[in-house]
Amino acid sequence: MRLDGKVALVTGAGSGIGRETALLFAENGARVACVDLSAEANEATVAAIAAQGSEAIAIAADVSSAEDSERMVATTTARFGALHVAFNNAGIMHSDDGDAVATSERTWDLTMNINAKGVFLGCKYEIPAISASGGGSIINTASFVAIMGAATPQIAYTASKGAVLAMTRELAVVHARDGIRLNALCPGPLRTELLMKFLDTDEKKERRLVHIPMGRFGEAAEMAQAALWLASDESSFVTGTDFVVDGGITAAYVTPES
Ligand code: NAD
């Protein structure tokens, strides 16, 4: 199996991309530490992994807290004896996020704290643990909006994901000779709760779909497949990338239907 003998930590494991990835990592032989703010959703993921016959633990933690981030890594290594793969994926898209004029300082701070600082804190504690385990792979979830300008403004979210790309690139270079690879996963728009709540009318959904050459939203399970490849040794020469999985959005100038 592709992650045989590996220990993986997944944040945001209670829902969407994180849940699908935790399940897929476990299916591929990893022992998985599932981390989420929502204890109930997270425990449901762990139960689903156990039902598959694999091993996982649930850690309730807020990735924007240094104390919680340190604890999630310490709990993982205490339980499984190592850490090889970390998927820093937890993130929010606030419904009050808009353009610079409309967005409040509170929404900006909350978004940056979870989406950008959360990834920094994850890396801060994961890197020494992965290093002590003989090396591995870190995947940080960014977004295609960190690469393209979006007509639907979400300034705090976009800035936070830009920070994830820049941070991942620099860490990849710094740790390239330590046996630690770091890549940023950039999903396109997905049919997950996070985005469907944000695009809460048919008109908003249609407006977004116009820009996707494939003409559909992506699935969380499709992001999990990309994360699995980046986590596994199959991607052993891949580091520092903005790994785009977006149905062709970033390649398009004009889409077939527009
Ligand atoms: P989701 O809302 O389905 O899942 C996110 C999970 O993160 C939830 O279980 C939530 O409880 C958890 N979480 C939120 N804040 C947390 C915190 N402070 N500490 C710990 N856990 C926390 O969202 P998703 O669509 O699966 O998104 C996952 C990641 O993918 C996010 O970083 C998001 O920005 C990114 N992304 C999503 C899309 C999309 O279209 N859905 C597109 C591009 C990027």
Short mmCIF file of N, CA, C and O in Angstrom, two decimals, residues 4-97:
data_model
loop_
_atom_site.label_atom_id
_atom_site.label_comp_id
_atom_site.label_asym_id
_atom_site.label_seq_id
_atom_site.Cartn_x
_atom_site.Cartn_y
_atom_site.Cartn_z
N ASP A 4 2.06 2.54 3.52
CA ASP A 4 2.35 1.48 4.49
C ASP A 4 3.40 1.91 5.51
O ASP A 4 4.46 2.43 5.14
N GLY A 5 3.13 1.71 6.79
CA GLY A 5 4.09 2.03 7.84
C GLY A 5 4.19 3.51 8.18
O GLY A 5 4.97 3.91 9.03
N LYS A 6 3.41 4.33 7.51
CA LYS A 6 3.49 5.78 7.75
C LYS A 6 2.48 6.22 8.81
O LYS A 6 1.40 5.63 8.95
N VAL A 7 2.87 7.30 9.51
CA VAL A 7 1.95 7.95 10.44
C VAL A 7 1.60 9.31 9.83
O VAL A 7 2.49 10.08 9.46
N ALA A 8 0.31 9.58 9.73
CA ALA A 8 -0.15 10.83 9.12
C ALA A 8 -1.03 11.62 10.07
O ALA A 8 -1.80 11.04 10.84
N LEU A 9 -0.90 12.94 10.00
CA LEU A 9 -1.76 13.84 10.78
C LEU A 9 -2.55 14.67 9.76
O LEU A 9 -1.97 15.22 8.83
N VAL A 10 -3.87 14.76 9.97
CA VAL A 10 -4.73 15.50 9.04
C VAL A 10 -5.55 16.50 9.83
O VAL A 10 -6.29 16.11 10.75
N THR A 11 -5.45 17.80 9.51
CA THR A 11 -6.29 18.78 10.21
C THR A 11 -7.53 19.09 9.37
O THR A 11 -7.50 19.01 8.14
N GLY A 12 -8.61 19.41 10.06
CA GLY A 12 -9.89 19.60 9.37
C GLY A 12 -10.46 18.26 8.97
O GLY A 12 -11.19 18.15 7.98
N ALA A 13 -10.15 17.22 9.73
CA ALA A 13 -10.53 15.84 9.37
C ALA A 13 -12.00 15.54 9.59
O ALA A 13 -12.49 14.49 9.20
N GLY A 14 -12.73 16.49 10.18
CA GLY A 14 -14.14 16.24 10.46
C GLY A 14 -15.06 16.40 9.26
O GLY A 14 -16.21 15.98 9.30
N SER A 15 -14.56 17.02 8.19
CA SER A 15 -15.45 17.35 7.08
C SER A 15 -14.69 17.47 5.76
O SER A 15 -13.45 17.59 5.76
N GLY A 16 -15.41 17.42 4.66
CA GLY A 16 -14.88 17.77 3.34
C GLY A 16 -13.57 17.09 2.96
O GLY A 16 -13.42 15.86 3.07
N ILE A 17 -12.62 17.89 2.51
CA ILE A 17 -11.33 17.38 2.01
C ILE A 17 -10.59 16.59 3.10
O ILE A 17 -10.02 15.53 2.84
N GLY A 18 -10.60 17.13 4.32
CA GLY A 18 -9.86 16.49 5.41
C GLY A 18 -10.41 15.11 5.73
O GLY A 18 -9.66 14.14 5.93
N ARG A 19 -11.73 15.00 5.77
CA ARG A 19 -12.36 13.70 6.07
C ARG A 19 -12.02 12.68 4.98
O ARG A 19 -11.59 11.56 5.26
N GLU A 20 -12.21 13.08 3.72
CA GLU A 20 -11.93 12.16 2.61
C GLU A 20 -10.47 11.73 2.60
O GLU A 20 -10.13 10.57 2.31
N THR A 21 -9.59 12.68 2.92
CA THR A 21 -8.16 12.38 2.90
C THR A 21 -7.77 11.46 4.05
O THR A 21 -6.98 10.52 3.85
N ALA A 22 -8.31 11.72 5.23
CA ALA A 22 -8.01 10.85 6.38
C ALA A 22 -8.43 9.41 6.06
O ALA A 22 -7.69 8.45 6.31
N LEU A 23 -9.61 9.26 5.46
CA LEU A 23 -10.11 7.92 5.09
C LEU A 23 -9.20 7.27 4.04
O LEU A 23 -8.87 6.08 4.14
N LEU A 24 -8.80 8.06 3.04
CA LEU A 24 -7.97 7.50 1.96
C LEU A 24 -6.56 7.15 2.47
O LEU A 24 -5.99 6.12 2.09
N PHE A 25 -5.99 8.02 3.31
CA PHE A 25 -4.67 7.72 3.89
C PHE A 25 -4.74 6.39 4.67
O PHE A 25 -3.86 5.54 4.55
N ALA A 26 -5.80 6.24 5.48
CA ALA A 26 -5.94 5.02 6.29
C ALA A 26 -6.12 3.79 5.39
O ALA A 26 -5.51 2.74 5.62
N GLU A 27 -6.91 3.96 4.34
CA GLU A 27 -7.15 2.87 3.38
C GLU A 27 -5.83 2.44 2.71
O GLU A 27 -5.69 1.30 2.29
N ASN A 28 -4.90 3.40 2.65
CA ASN A 28 -3.61 3.12 2.00
C ASN A 28 -2.51 2.77 3.00
O ASN A 28 -1.32 2.89 2.70
N GLY A 29 -2.91 2.39 4.20
CA GLY A 29 -1.94 1.81 5.12
C GLY A 29 -1.43 2.72 6.22
O GLY A 29 -0.69 2.26 7.10
N ALA A 30 -1.81 4.02 6.21
CA ALA A 30 -1.30 4.93 7.25
C ALA A 30 -2.12 4.78 8.53
O ALA A 30 -3.31 4.46 8.50
N ARG A 31 -1.45 5.03 9.65
CA ARG A 31 -2.16 5.25 10.91
C ARG A 31 -2.38 6.77 10.97
O ARG A 31 -1.44 7.54 10.70
N VAL A 32 -3.60 7.17 11.30
CA VAL A 32 -3.95 8.58 11.09
C VAL A 32 -4.39 9.28 12.38
O VAL A 32 -5.27 8.78 13.09
N ALA A 33 -3.79 10.45 12.64
CA ALA A 33 -4.26 11.33 13.70
C ALA A 33 -5.19 12.34 13.06
O ALA A 33 -4.77 13.14 12.22
N CYS A 34 -6.47 12.29 13.44
CA CYS A 34 -7.48 13.19 12.88
C CYS A 34 -7.65 14.37 13.83
O CYS A 34 -7.95 14.18 15.01
N VAL A 35 -7.48 15.57 13.31
CA VAL A 35 -7.56 16.78 14.13
C VAL A 35 -8.70 17.66 13.61
O VAL A 35 -8.81 17.89 12.41
N ASP A 36 -9.53 18.14 14.53
CA ASP A 36 -10.58 19.09 14.15
C ASP A 36 -11.07 19.84 15.38
O ASP A 36 -10.96 19.35 16.50
N LEU A 37 -11.59 21.03 15.13
CA LEU A 37 -12.20 21.84 16.18
C LEU A 37 -13.49 21.17 16.65
O LEU A 37 -13.85 21.23 17.82
N SER A 38 -14.18 20.56 15.71
CA SER A 38 -15.45 19.89 16.03
C SER A 38 -15.17 18.44 16.44
O SER A 38 -14.92 17.57 15.60
N ALA A 39 -15.27 18.20 17.77
CA ALA A 39 -14.95 16.86 18.29
C ALA A 39 -15.89 15.81 17.72
O ALA A 39 -15.47 14.71 17.36
N GLU A 40 -17.16 16.17 17.59
CA GLU A 40 -18.16 15.19 17.15
C GLU A 40 -17.89 14.74 15.71
O GLU A 40 -17.86 13.52 15.43
N ALA A 41 -17.70 15.69 14.82
CA ALA A 41 -17.45 15.35 13.41
C ALA A 41 -16.15 14.55 13.27
O ALA A 41 -16.06 13.59 12.51
N ASN A 42 -15.17 14.96 14.06
CA ASN A 42 -13.86 14.31 14.00
C ASN A 42 -13.95 12.85 14.45
O ASN A 42 -13.36 11.95 13.84
N GLU A 43 -14.72 12.65 15.54
CA GLU A 43 -14.88 11.28 16.03
C GLU A 43 -15.64 10.41 15.02
O GLU A 43 -15.38 9.21 14.91
N ALA A 44 -16.53 11.03 14.26
CA ALA A 44 -17.25 10.28 13.21
C ALA A 44 -16.26 9.81 12.14
O ALA A 44 -16.38 8.69 11.62
N THR A 45 -15.29 10.64 11.82
CA THR A 45 -14.27 10.24 10.83
C THR A 45 -13.45 9.07 11.38
O THR A 45 -13.19 8.09 10.67
N VAL A 46 -13.05 9.19 12.64
CA VAL A 46 -12.26 8.11 13.27
C VAL A 46 -13.07 6.80 13.30
O VAL A 46 -12.53 5.72 13.01
N ALA A 47 -14.36 6.92 13.58
CA ALA A 47 -15.22 5.71 13.61
C ALA A 47 -15.29 5.10 12.21
O ALA A 47 -15.25 3.87 12.06
N ALA A 48 -15.36 5.94 11.18
CA ALA A 48 -15.42 5.43 9.80
C ALA A 48 -14.11 4.73 9.42
O ALA A 48 -14.11 3.71 8.73
N ILE A 49 -13.00 5.25 9.92
CA ILE A 49 -11.70 4.62 9.65
C ILE A 49 -11.62 3.27 10.38
O ILE A 49 -11.17 2.26 9.81
N ALA A 50 -12.09 3.26 11.62
CA ALA A 50 -12.09 2.01 12.39
C ALA A 50 -12.96 0.96 11.70
O ALA A 50 -12.61 -0.22 11.64
N ALA A 51 -14.08 1.42 11.12
CA ALA A 51 -14.98 0.50 10.41
C ALA A 51 -14.30 -0.10 9.17
O ALA A 51 -14.66 -1.19 8.72
N GLN A 52 -13.33 0.64 8.62
CA GLN A 52 -12.53 0.13 7.48
C GLN A 52 -11.48 -0.88 7.95
O GLN A 52 -10.73 -1.43 7.16
N GLY A 53 -11.32 -0.98 9.29
CA GLY A 53 -10.32 -1.89 9.85
C GLY A 53 -8.96 -1.24 10.00
O GLY A 53 -7.95 -1.93 10.19
N SER A 54 -8.90 0.10 9.97
CA SER A 54 -7.62 0.80 10.13
C SER A 54 -7.59 1.54 11.46
O SER A 54 -8.60 1.64 12.15
N GLU A 55 -6.41 2.09 11.75
CA GLU A 55 -6.20 2.70 13.07
C GLU A 55 -6.15 4.22 12.96
O GLU A 55 -5.43 4.77 12.12
N ALA A 56 -6.90 4.89 13.83
CA ALA A 56 -6.88 6.36 13.85
C ALA A 56 -7.20 6.85 15.25
O ALA A 56 -7.82 6.13 16.04
N ILE A 57 -6.78 8.08 15.54
CA ILE A 57 -7.17 8.71 16.80
C ILE A 57 -7.77 10.09 16.50
O ILE A 57 -7.41 10.73 15.50
N ALA A 58 -8.65 10.52 17.41
CA ALA A 58 -9.27 11.84 17.26
C ALA A 58 -8.63 12.81 18.24
O ALA A 58 -8.51 12.50 19.43
N ILE A 59 -8.21 13.95 17.73
CA ILE A 59 -7.64 14.99 18.60
C ILE A 59 -8.45 16.27 18.36
O ILE A 59 -8.46 16.80 17.24
N ALA A 60 -9.12 16.73 19.41
CA ALA A 60 -9.87 17.99 19.29
C ALA A 60 -8.89 19.13 19.51
O ALA A 60 -8.24 19.21 20.56
N ALA A 61 -8.72 19.97 18.52
CA ALA A 61 -7.76 21.06 18.64
C ALA A 61 -8.13 22.20 17.71
O ALA A 61 -8.76 21.99 16.67
N ASP A 62 -7.72 23.40 18.14
CA ASP A 62 -7.89 24.60 17.31
C ASP A 62 -6.52 24.91 16.69
O ASP A 62 -5.58 25.24 17.41
N VAL A 63 -6.42 24.80 15.38
CA VAL A 63 -5.09 24.96 14.74
C VAL A 63 -4.53 26.38 14.88
O VAL A 63 -3.34 26.59 14.67
N SER A 64 -5.39 27.35 15.25
CA SER A 64 -4.87 28.72 15.41
C SER A 64 -4.24 28.94 16.78
O SER A 64 -3.72 30.02 17.07
N SER A 65 -4.29 27.90 17.63
CA SER A 65 -3.67 27.99 18.96
C SER A 65 -2.33 27.24 18.97
O SER A 65 -2.26 26.07 18.58
N ALA A 66 -1.29 27.93 19.43
CA ALA A 66 0.04 27.30 19.50
C ALA A 66 0.02 26.10 20.45
O ALA A 66 0.57 25.04 20.15
N GLU A 67 -0.67 26.29 21.57
CA GLU A 67 -0.75 25.22 22.57
C GLU A 67 -1.42 23.97 21.97
O GLU A 67 -0.93 22.84 22.15
N ASP A 68 -2.53 24.19 21.26
CA ASP A 68 -3.25 23.06 20.66
C ASP A 68 -2.41 22.41 19.55
O ASP A 68 -2.40 21.18 19.41
N SER A 69 -1.72 23.23 18.76
CA SER A 69 -0.93 22.68 17.65
C SER A 69 0.22 21.83 18.19
O SER A 69 0.52 20.75 17.66
N GLU A 70 0.84 22.31 19.25
CA GLU A 70 1.93 21.54 19.87
C GLU A 70 1.38 20.22 20.42
O GLU A 70 1.96 19.15 20.23
N ARG A 71 0.19 20.31 21.04
CA ARG A 71 -0.43 19.11 21.63
C ARG A 71 -0.83 18.10 20.56
O ARG A 71 -0.69 16.90 20.75
N MET A 72 -1.32 18.58 19.42
CA MET A 72 -1.79 17.61 18.39
C MET A 72 -0.61 16.78 17.88
O MET A 72 -0.74 15.58 17.63
N VAL A 73 0.55 17.43 17.75
CA VAL A 73 1.73 16.70 17.27
C VAL A 73 2.26 15.78 18.37
O VAL A 73 2.57 14.60 18.13
N ALA A 74 2.32 16.31 19.61
CA ALA A 74 2.83 15.49 20.73
C ALA A 74 1.94 14.27 20.97
O ALA A 74 2.44 13.16 21.21
N THR A 75 0.62 14.45 20.85
CA THR A 75 -0.31 13.33 21.05
C THR A 75 -0.10 12.27 19.96
O THR A 75 -0.13 11.06 20.22
N THR A 76 0.11 12.74 18.74
CA THR A 76 0.30 11.82 17.61
C THR A 76 1.57 10.98 17.80
O THR A 76 1.54 9.75 17.66
N THR A 77 2.68 11.65 18.13
CA THR A 77 3.94 10.90 18.26
C THR A 77 3.92 10.01 19.51
O THR A 77 4.49 8.92 19.51
N ALA A 78 3.23 10.48 20.57
CA ALA A 78 3.13 9.64 21.78
C ALA A 78 2.36 8.36 21.46
O ALA A 78 2.72 7.27 21.91
N ARG A 79 1.32 8.48 20.66
CA ARG A 79 0.47 7.32 20.36
C ARG A 79 1.09 6.40 19.30
O ARG A 79 1.11 5.18 19.43
N PHE A 80 1.64 7.01 18.23
CA PHE A 80 2.09 6.19 17.10
C PHE A 80 3.62 6.09 16.97
O PHE A 80 4.13 5.38 16.10
N GLY A 81 4.35 6.85 17.80
CA GLY A 81 5.82 6.73 17.82
C GLY A 81 6.56 7.44 16.71
O GLY A 81 7.79 7.37 16.65
N ALA A 82 5.85 8.13 15.82
CA ALA A 82 6.52 8.82 14.70
C ALA A 82 5.53 9.77 14.03
O ALA A 82 4.33 9.76 14.35
N LEU A 83 6.04 10.58 13.11
CA LEU A 83 5.18 11.37 12.21
C LEU A 83 5.90 11.49 10.86
O LEU A 83 7.06 11.91 10.80
N HIS A 84 5.20 11.06 9.80
CA HIS A 84 5.81 11.12 8.46
C HIS A 84 5.09 12.06 7.51
O HIS A 84 5.70 12.62 6.60
N VAL A 85 3.78 12.18 7.70
CA VAL A 85 2.96 12.97 6.77
C VAL A 85 2.08 13.92 7.56
O VAL A 85 1.43 13.50 8.53
N ALA A 86 2.07 15.19 7.16
CA ALA A 86 1.14 16.14 7.79
C ALA A 86 0.36 16.86 6.70
O ALA A 86 0.95 17.36 5.73
N PHE A 87 -0.94 16.89 6.85
CA PHE A 87 -1.82 17.59 5.91
C PHE A 87 -2.48 18.73 6.67
O PHE A 87 -3.44 18.53 7.43
N ASN A 88 -1.91 19.93 6.53
CA ASN A 88 -2.44 21.12 7.22
C ASN A 88 -3.55 21.70 6.35
O ASN A 88 -3.29 22.53 5.47
N ASN A 89 -4.75 21.28 6.62
CA ASN A 89 -5.86 21.50 5.70
C ASN A 89 -7.02 22.29 6.30
O ASN A 89 -7.82 22.86 5.57
N ALA A 90 -7.10 22.36 7.64
CA ALA A 90 -8.24 23.07 8.26
C ALA A 90 -8.26 24.51 7.77
O ALA A 90 -7.22 25.16 7.66
N GLY A 91 -9.46 25.00 7.47
CA GLY A 91 -9.57 26.39 7.01
C GLY A 91 -11.01 26.84 7.04
O GLY A 91 -11.93 26.03 7.09
N ILE A 92 -11.17 28.16 7.02
CA ILE A 92 -12.53 28.73 6.98
C ILE A 92 -12.65 29.73 5.84
O ILE A 92 -11.65 30.30 5.38
N MET A 93 -13.89 29.91 5.40
CA MET A 93 -14.23 30.96 4.45
C MET A 93 -15.40 31.69 5.10
O MET A 93 -16.51 31.15 5.15
N HIS A 94 -15.16 32.87 5.66
CA HIS A 94 -16.17 33.57 6.45
C HIS A 94 -17.24 34.18 5.54
O HIS A 94 -16.90 34.77 4.52
N SER A 95 -18.50 34.07 5.95
CA SER A 95 -19.58 34.60 5.09
C SER A 95 -19.54 36.13 5.00
O SER A 95 -20.12 36.71 4.09
N ASP A 96 -18.87 36.80 5.95
CA ASP A 96 -18.77 38.27 5.89
C ASP A 96 -17.52 38.74 5.16
O ASP A 96 -17.22 39.93 5.14
N ASP A 97 -16.77 37.80 4.59
CA ASP A 97 -15.55 38.16 3.87
C ASP A 97 -15.95 38.78 2.52
O ASP A 97 -16.71 38.17 1.77
#
